[in-house]
């Protein structure tokens, strides 16, 4: 609000006092020929400035008063707007309450109308049921007249039997009928159980026949595997005997080779006249030593042959 007032004041003074200053300047034209002294012009300018300042202050005060009036008016309008909104809310609430009352009244009227229709329907239904009951009563009465001969018959039965009242005869009859029904039901249940047992027995026999067939097939397969395994056992027994014989021969040969190697190593050891520290059971090491000895002999023999050839060549030259 303060920013808006300052902008309005600035614009107002720019418009009003710009025009008024222009008019004041036009009232006091100054020519070069009649120009007063600087002091006089300064006094005139100060006087003009004072007049302008006074006019501006008056206009500013008037504008301030006007703005205060406008603000008060604006506040009044705001209060009236709040009151008007409150009135509108109350009016809308009043309209809504009236609508709700009207809707409730309509619902109540519709409900009473439906209730009346339902009662009319119930009355018509009751009349129909009354007519049906009267018809059934008449039918029962006719049946009672028809069954009266049975009542007479039961009375004669009571007279000639050990029963004292008709209801005892009827009770006895109901007991016998119940027993008969129970016996029939028991017999039916027994027949059903027998049929179920037959079905289970047939199913059990079928399952067992299948199991027996499967076991027979499995037994035949196992017998074939047994025969095959027994034939393989004979083959592998013969192979094992051959392997044992071969192993015995190779073991004998290995022992002979080790003995010959040891004898040869001992001969080499004597020839070298050195004590070679090689275990008796280390045949590989002994063979290595023998190979080294033979290699040394071969080198020596080659050297000897080389020297002999040189000597022969020298003799032939001389």
PDB file of C-alpha atoms in Angstrom, residues 48-244:
ATOM      1  CA  UNK A  48       8.929  31.647  -7.081  1.00  0.00           C
ATOM      2  CA  UNK A  49      10.478  28.602  -5.458  1.00  0.00           C
ATOM      3  CA  UNK A  50       8.749  29.438  -2.191  1.00  0.00           C
ATOM      4  CA  UNK A  51       5.434  29.858  -3.969  1.00  0.00           C
ATOM      5  CA  UNK A  52       5.953  26.577  -5.800  1.00  0.00           C
ATOM      6  CA  UNK A  53       6.933  24.852  -2.558  1.00  0.00           C
ATOM      7  CA  UNK A  54       3.861  26.206  -0.789  1.00  0.00           C
ATOM      8  CA  UNK A  55       1.676  25.127  -3.685  1.00  0.00           C
ATOM      9  CA  UNK A  56       3.287  21.689  -3.667  1.00  0.00           C
ATOM     10  CA  UNK A  57       2.791  21.323   0.092  1.00  0.00           C
ATOM     11  CA  UNK A  58      -0.850  22.347  -0.241  1.00  0.00           C
ATOM     12  CA  UNK A  59      -1.369  19.936  -3.092  1.00  0.00           C
ATOM     13  CA  UNK A  60       0.487  17.217  -1.183  1.00  0.00           C
ATOM     14  CA  UNK A  61      -1.681  17.736   1.902  1.00  0.00           C
ATOM     15  CA  UNK A  62      -4.799  17.739  -0.234  1.00  0.00           C
ATOM     16  CA  UNK A  63      -3.670  14.543  -1.954  1.00  0.00           C
ATOM     17  CA  UNK A  64      -2.822  12.966   1.396  1.00  0.00           C
ATOM     18  CA  UNK A  65      -6.303  13.879   2.703  1.00  0.00           C
ATOM     19  CA  UNK A  66      -7.828  12.451  -0.444  1.00  0.00           C
ATOM     20  CA  UNK A  67      -5.806   9.251  -0.123  1.00  0.00           C
ATOM     21  CA  UNK A  68      -6.833   8.876   3.522  1.00  0.00           C
ATOM     22  CA  UNK A  69     -10.446   9.284   2.471  1.00  0.00           C
ATOM     23  CA  UNK A  70      -9.928   6.723  -0.274  1.00  0.00           C
ATOM     24  CA  UNK A  71      -8.287   4.311   2.184  1.00  0.00           C
ATOM     25  CA  UNK A  72     -11.168   4.748   4.614  1.00  0.00           C
ATOM     26  CA  UNK A  73     -13.576   4.193   1.762  1.00  0.00           C
ATOM     27  CA  UNK A  74     -11.607   1.133   0.730  1.00  0.00           C
ATOM     28  CA  UNK A  75     -11.731  -0.257   4.277  1.00  0.00           C
ATOM     29  CA  UNK A  76     -15.477   0.403   4.397  1.00  0.00           C
ATOM     30  CA  UNK A  77     -15.875  -1.378   1.102  1.00  0.00           C
ATOM     31  CA  UNK A  78     -13.794  -4.293   2.457  1.00  0.00           C
ATOM     32  CA  UNK A  79     -15.966  -4.500   5.576  1.00  0.00           C
ATOM     33  CA  UNK A  80     -19.100  -4.333   3.441  1.00  0.00           C
ATOM     34  CA  UNK A  81     -17.665  -7.047   1.205  1.00  0.00           C
ATOM     35  CA  UNK A  82     -17.064  -9.257   4.270  1.00  0.00           C
ATOM     36  CA  UNK A  83     -20.633  -8.557   5.439  1.00  0.00           C
ATOM     37  CA  UNK A  84     -21.946  -9.289   1.965  1.00  0.00           C
ATOM     38  CA  UNK A  85     -20.030 -12.589   1.830  1.00  0.00           C
ATOM     39  CA  UNK A  86     -21.411 -13.471   5.277  1.00  0.00           C
ATOM     40  CA  UNK A  87     -24.930 -12.646   4.044  1.00  0.00           C
ATOM     41  CA  UNK A  88     -24.326 -14.742   0.918  1.00  0.00           C
ATOM     42  CA  UNK A  89     -23.106 -17.676   3.012  1.00  0.00           C
ATOM     43  CA  UNK A  90     -26.116 -17.401   5.300  1.00  0.00           C
ATOM     44  CA  UNK A  91     -28.411 -17.175   2.292  1.00  0.00           C
ATOM     45  CA  UNK A  92     -26.765 -20.210   0.660  1.00  0.00           C
ATOM     46  CA  UNK A  93     -27.018 -22.089   3.955  1.00  0.00           C
ATOM     47  CA  UNK A  94     -30.692 -21.078   4.171  1.00  0.00           C
ATOM     48  CA  UNK A  95     -31.270 -22.269   0.573  1.00  0.00           C
ATOM     49  CA  UNK A  96     -29.400 -25.510   1.298  1.00  0.00           C
ATOM     50  CA  UNK A  97     -31.419 -26.136   4.477  1.00  0.00           C
ATOM     51  CA  UNK A  98     -34.645 -25.483   2.578  1.00  0.00           C
ATOM     52  CA  UNK A  99     -33.502 -27.859  -0.160  1.00  0.00           C
ATOM     53  CA  UNK A 100     -32.648 -30.500   2.443  1.00  0.00           C
ATOM     54  CA  UNK A 101     -36.039 -30.031   4.119  1.00  0.00           C
ATOM     55  CA  UNK A 102     -37.754 -30.262   0.746  1.00  0.00           C
ATOM     56  CA  UNK A 103     -35.739 -33.397  -0.143  1.00  0.00           C
ATOM     57  CA  UNK A 104     -36.555 -34.967   3.244  1.00  0.00           C
ATOM     58  CA  UNK A 105     -40.234 -34.120   2.742  1.00  0.00           C
ATOM     59  CA  UNK A 106     -40.180 -35.657  -0.746  1.00  0.00           C
ATOM     60  CA  UNK A 107     -38.398 -38.752   0.577  1.00  0.00           C
ATOM     61  CA  UNK A 108     -40.930 -39.038   3.391  1.00  0.00           C
ATOM     62  CA  UNK A 109     -43.832 -38.672   0.936  1.00  0.00           C
ATOM     63  CA  UNK A 110     -42.298 -41.254  -1.390  1.00  0.00           C
ATOM     64  CA  UNK A 111     -41.679 -43.578   1.530  1.00  0.00           C
ATOM     65  CA  UNK A 112     -45.279 -43.226   2.730  1.00  0.00           C
ATOM     66  CA  UNK A 113     -46.492 -43.788  -0.835  1.00  0.00           C
ATOM     67  CA  UNK A 114     -44.353 -46.945  -1.147  1.00  0.00           C
ATOM     68  CA  UNK A 115     -45.512 -48.082   2.287  1.00  0.00           C
ATOM     69  CA  UNK A 116     -49.122 -47.604   1.237  1.00  0.00           C
ATOM     70  CA  UNK A 117     -48.518 -49.595  -1.954  1.00  0.00           C
ATOM     71  CA  UNK A 118     -46.820 -52.322   0.054  1.00  0.00           C
ATOM     72  CA  UNK A 119     -49.707 -52.480   2.508  1.00  0.00           C
ATOM     73  CA  UNK A 120     -52.192 -52.694  -0.366  1.00  0.00           C
ATOM     74  CA  UNK A 121     -50.145 -55.546  -1.824  1.00  0.00           C
ATOM     75  CA  UNK A 122     -49.955 -57.261   1.567  1.00  0.00           C
ATOM     76  CA  UNK A 123     -53.724 -56.887   1.996  1.00  0.00           C
ATOM     77  CA  UNK A 124     -54.332 -58.420  -1.431  1.00  0.00           C
ATOM     78  CA  UNK A 125     -51.896 -61.202  -0.613  1.00  0.00           C
ATOM     79  CA  UNK A 126     -53.601 -61.807   2.741  1.00  0.00           C
ATOM     80  CA  UNK A 127     -56.979 -62.000   1.000  1.00  0.00           C
ATOM     81  CA  UNK A 128     -55.565 -64.477  -1.475  1.00  0.00           C
ATOM     82  CA  UNK A 129     -54.031 -66.522   1.345  1.00  0.00           C
ATOM     83  CA  UNK A 130     -57.362 -66.426   3.203  1.00  0.00           C
ATOM     84  CA  UNK A 131     -59.160 -67.757   0.142  1.00  0.00           C
ATOM     85  CA  UNK A 132     -56.474 -70.454  -0.226  1.00  0.00           C
ATOM     86  CA  UNK A 133     -56.799 -71.409   3.451  1.00  0.00           C
ATOM     87  CA  UNK A 134     -60.566 -71.634   3.135  1.00  0.00           C
ATOM     88  CA  UNK A 135     -60.129 -73.879   0.118  1.00  0.00           C
ATOM     89  CA  UNK A 136     -57.607 -76.042   1.993  1.00  0.00           C
ATOM     90  CA  UNK A 137     -59.945 -76.173   5.000  1.00  0.00           C
ATOM     91  CA  UNK A 138     -62.733 -77.383   2.756  1.00  0.00           C
ATOM     92  CA  UNK A 139     -60.427 -80.009   1.210  1.00  0.00           C
ATOM     93  CA  UNK A 140     -59.318 -81.183   4.651  1.00  0.00           C
ATOM     94  CA  UNK A 141     -62.914 -81.364   5.785  1.00  0.00           C
ATOM     95  CA  UNK A 142     -63.782 -83.459   2.735  1.00  0.00           C
ATOM     96  CA  UNK A 143     -60.828 -85.746   3.430  1.00  0.00           C
ATOM     97  CA  UNK A 144     -61.916 -86.032   7.054  1.00  0.00           C
ATOM     98  CA  UNK A 145     -65.313 -87.142   5.907  1.00  0.00           C
ATOM     99  CA  UNK A 146     -63.686 -89.647   3.571  1.00  0.00           C
ATOM    100  CA  UNK A 147     -61.323 -90.975   6.269  1.00  0.00           C
ATOM    101  CA  UNK A 148     -64.057 -91.307   8.896  1.00  0.00           C
ATOM    102  CA  UNK A 149     -64.468 -94.959   7.882  1.00  0.00           C
ATOM    103  CA  UNK A 150     -60.872 -95.543   8.998  1.00  0.00           C
ATOM    104  CA  UNK A 151     -61.697 -94.011  12.363  1.00  0.00           C
ATOM    105  CA  UNK A 152     -64.608 -96.389  12.723  1.00  0.00           C
ATOM    106  CA  UNK A 153     -62.341 -99.251  11.734  1.00  0.00           C
ATOM    107  CA  UNK A 154     -59.785 -98.260  14.381  1.00  0.00           C
ATOM    108  CA  UNK A 155     -62.475 -98.051  17.007  1.00  0.00           C
ATOM    109  CA  UNK A 156     -63.521-101.618  16.244  1.00  0.00           C
ATOM    110  CA  UNK A 157     -59.844-102.682  16.368  1.00  0.00           C
ATOM    111  CA  UNK A 158     -59.540-101.167  19.856  1.00  0.00           C
ATOM    112  CA  UNK A 159     -62.647-103.007  20.976  1.00  0.00           C
ATOM    113  CA  UNK A 160     -61.322-106.395  19.898  1.00  0.00           C
ATOM    114  CA  UNK A 161     -57.590-105.896  20.744  1.00  0.00           C
ATOM    115  CA  UNK A 162     -55.410-105.217  23.764  1.00  0.00           C
ATOM    116  CA  UNK A 163     -55.126-101.495  22.938  1.00  0.00           C
ATOM    117  CA  UNK A 164     -57.174 -99.047  24.932  1.00  0.00           C
ATOM    118  CA  UNK A 165     -57.094 -96.018  22.608  1.00  0.00           C
ATOM    119  CA  UNK A 166     -56.788 -95.317  18.899  1.00  0.00           C
ATOM    120  CA  UNK A 167     -53.591 -93.319  19.329  1.00  0.00           C
ATOM    121  CA  UNK A 168     -51.903 -96.413  20.808  1.00  0.00           C
ATOM    122  CA  UNK A 169     -52.751 -98.309  17.633  1.00  0.00           C
ATOM    123  CA  UNK A 170     -51.423 -95.449  15.507  1.00  0.00           C
ATOM    124  CA  UNK A 171     -48.276 -95.250  17.666  1.00  0.00           C
ATOM    125  CA  UNK A 172     -47.724 -98.965  17.275  1.00  0.00           C
ATOM    126  CA  UNK A 173     -48.216 -98.658  13.526  1.00  0.00           C
ATOM    127  CA  UNK A 174     -45.744 -95.771  13.323  1.00  0.00           C
ATOM    128  CA  UNK A 175     -43.225 -97.794  15.361  1.00  0.00           C
ATOM    129  CA  UNK A 176     -43.540-100.768  13.011  1.00  0.00           C
ATOM    130  CA  UNK A 177     -43.285 -98.523   9.949  1.00  0.00           C
ATOM    131  CA  UNK A 178     -40.163 -96.881  11.406  1.00  0.00           C
ATOM    132  CA  UNK A 179     -38.625-100.275  12.164  1.00  0.00           C
ATOM    133  CA  UNK A 180     -39.419-101.448   8.642  1.00  0.00           C
ATOM    134  CA  UNK A 181     -37.890 -98.323   7.170  1.00  0.00           C
ATOM    135  CA  UNK A 182     -34.778 -98.776   9.310  1.00  0.00           C
ATOM    136  CA  UNK A 183     -34.483-102.430   8.268  1.00  0.00           C
ATOM    137  CA  UNK A 184     -34.871-101.530   4.607  1.00  0.00           C
ATOM    138  CA  UNK A 185     -32.299 -98.787   4.975  1.00  0.00           C
ATOM    139  CA  UNK A 186     -29.903-101.153   6.777  1.00  0.00           C
ATOM    140  CA  UNK A 187     -30.374-103.779   4.086  1.00  0.00           C
ATOM    141  CA  UNK A 188     -29.785-101.158   1.388  1.00  0.00           C
ATOM    142  CA  UNK A 189     -26.669 -99.920   3.152  1.00  0.00           C
ATOM    143  CA  UNK A 190     -25.470-103.538   3.507  1.00  0.00           C
ATOM    144  CA  UNK A 191     -25.995-104.145  -0.215  1.00  0.00           C
ATOM    145  CA  UNK A 192     -24.160-100.913  -1.034  1.00  0.00           C
ATOM    146  CA  UNK A 193     -21.295-101.913   1.259  1.00  0.00           C
ATOM    147  CA  UNK A 194     -21.154-105.337  -0.417  1.00  0.00           C
ATOM    148  CA  UNK A 195     -21.073-103.726  -3.867  1.00  0.00           C
ATOM    149  CA  UNK A 196     -18.362-101.329  -2.722  1.00  0.00           C
ATOM    150  CA  UNK A 197     -16.380-104.226  -1.249  1.00  0.00           C
ATOM    151  CA  UNK A 198     -16.719-106.106  -4.547  1.00  0.00           C
ATOM    152  CA  UNK A 199     -15.503-103.074  -6.457  1.00  0.00           C
ATOM    153  CA  UNK A 200     -12.579-102.617  -4.060  1.00  0.00           C
ATOM    154  CA  UNK A 201     -11.745-106.331  -4.277  1.00  0.00           C
ATOM    155  CA  UNK A 202     -11.762-106.233  -8.078  1.00  0.00           C
ATOM    156  CA  UNK A 203      -9.648-103.099  -8.036  1.00  0.00           C
ATOM    157  CA  UNK A 204      -7.284-104.687  -5.497  1.00  0.00           C
ATOM    158  CA  UNK A 205      -6.988-107.871  -7.594  1.00  0.00           C
ATOM    159  CA  UNK A 206      -6.300-105.785 -10.693  1.00  0.00           C
ATOM    160  CA  UNK A 207      -3.614-103.798  -8.869  1.00  0.00           C
ATOM    161  CA  UNK A 208      -2.019-106.961  -7.469  1.00  0.00           C
ATOM    162  CA  UNK A 209      -2.107-108.644 -10.895  1.00  0.00           C
ATOM    163  CA  UNK A 210      -0.313-105.603 -12.302  1.00  0.00           C
ATOM    164  CA  UNK A 211       2.201-105.730  -9.446  1.00  0.00           C
ATOM    165  CA  UNK A 212       2.756-109.480  -9.992  1.00  0.00           C
ATOM    166  CA  UNK A 213       3.294-108.870 -13.709  1.00  0.00           C
ATOM    167  CA  UNK A 214       5.736-106.060 -12.943  1.00  0.00           C
ATOM    168  CA  UNK A 215       7.570-108.263 -10.438  1.00  0.00           C
ATOM    169  CA  UNK A 216       7.739-111.112 -12.957  1.00  0.00           C
ATOM    170  CA  UNK A 217       9.149-108.743 -15.569  1.00  0.00           C
ATOM    171  CA  UNK A 218      11.613-107.402 -13.046  1.00  0.00           C
ATOM    172  CA  UNK A 219      12.542-110.960 -12.021  1.00  0.00           C
ATOM    173  CA  UNK A 220      13.148-111.932 -15.646  1.00  0.00           C
ATOM    174  CA  UNK A 221      15.261-108.819 -16.180  1.00  0.00           C
ATOM    175  CA  UNK A 222      17.260-109.534 -13.022  1.00  0.00           C
ATOM    176  CA  UNK A 223      17.722-113.165 -14.104  1.00  0.00           C
ATOM    177  CA  UNK A 224      19.105-111.968 -17.424  1.00  0.00           C
ATOM    178  CA  UNK A 225      21.430-109.580 -15.617  1.00  0.00           C
ATOM    179  CA  UNK A 226      22.479-112.410 -13.286  1.00  0.00           C
ATOM    180  CA  UNK A 227      23.247-114.744 -16.196  1.00  0.00           C
ATOM    181  CA  UNK A 228      25.165-111.986 -17.957  1.00  0.00           C
ATOM    182  CA  UNK A 229      27.057-111.149 -14.767  1.00  0.00           C
ATOM    183  CA  UNK A 230      27.886-114.818 -14.183  1.00  0.00           C
ATOM    184  CA  UNK A 231      29.269-115.127 -17.718  1.00  0.00           C
ATOM    185  CA  UNK A 232      31.278-111.951 -17.159  1.00  0.00           C
ATOM    186  CA  UNK A 233      32.550-113.372 -13.845  1.00  0.00           C
ATOM    187  CA  UNK A 234      33.905-116.413 -15.669  1.00  0.00           C
ATOM    188  CA  UNK A 235      35.607-114.169 -18.222  1.00  0.00           C
ATOM    189  CA  UNK A 236      37.088-111.892 -15.547  1.00  0.00           C
ATOM    190  CA  UNK A 237      38.228-114.925 -13.495  1.00  0.00           C
ATOM    191  CA  UNK A 238      40.152-116.210 -16.480  1.00  0.00           C
ATOM    192  CA  UNK A 239      41.567-112.729 -17.067  1.00  0.00           C
ATOM    193  CA  UNK A 240      42.535-112.462 -13.413  1.00  0.00           C
ATOM    194  CA  UNK A 241      44.324-115.811 -13.553  1.00  0.00           C
ATOM    195  CA  UNK A 242      46.168-114.628 -16.683  1.00  0.00           C
ATOM    196  CA  UNK A 243      47.024-111.326 -14.962  1.00  0.00           C
ATOM    197  CA  UNK A 244      48.308-113.189 -11.930  1.00  0.00           C
TER     198      UNK A 244
END
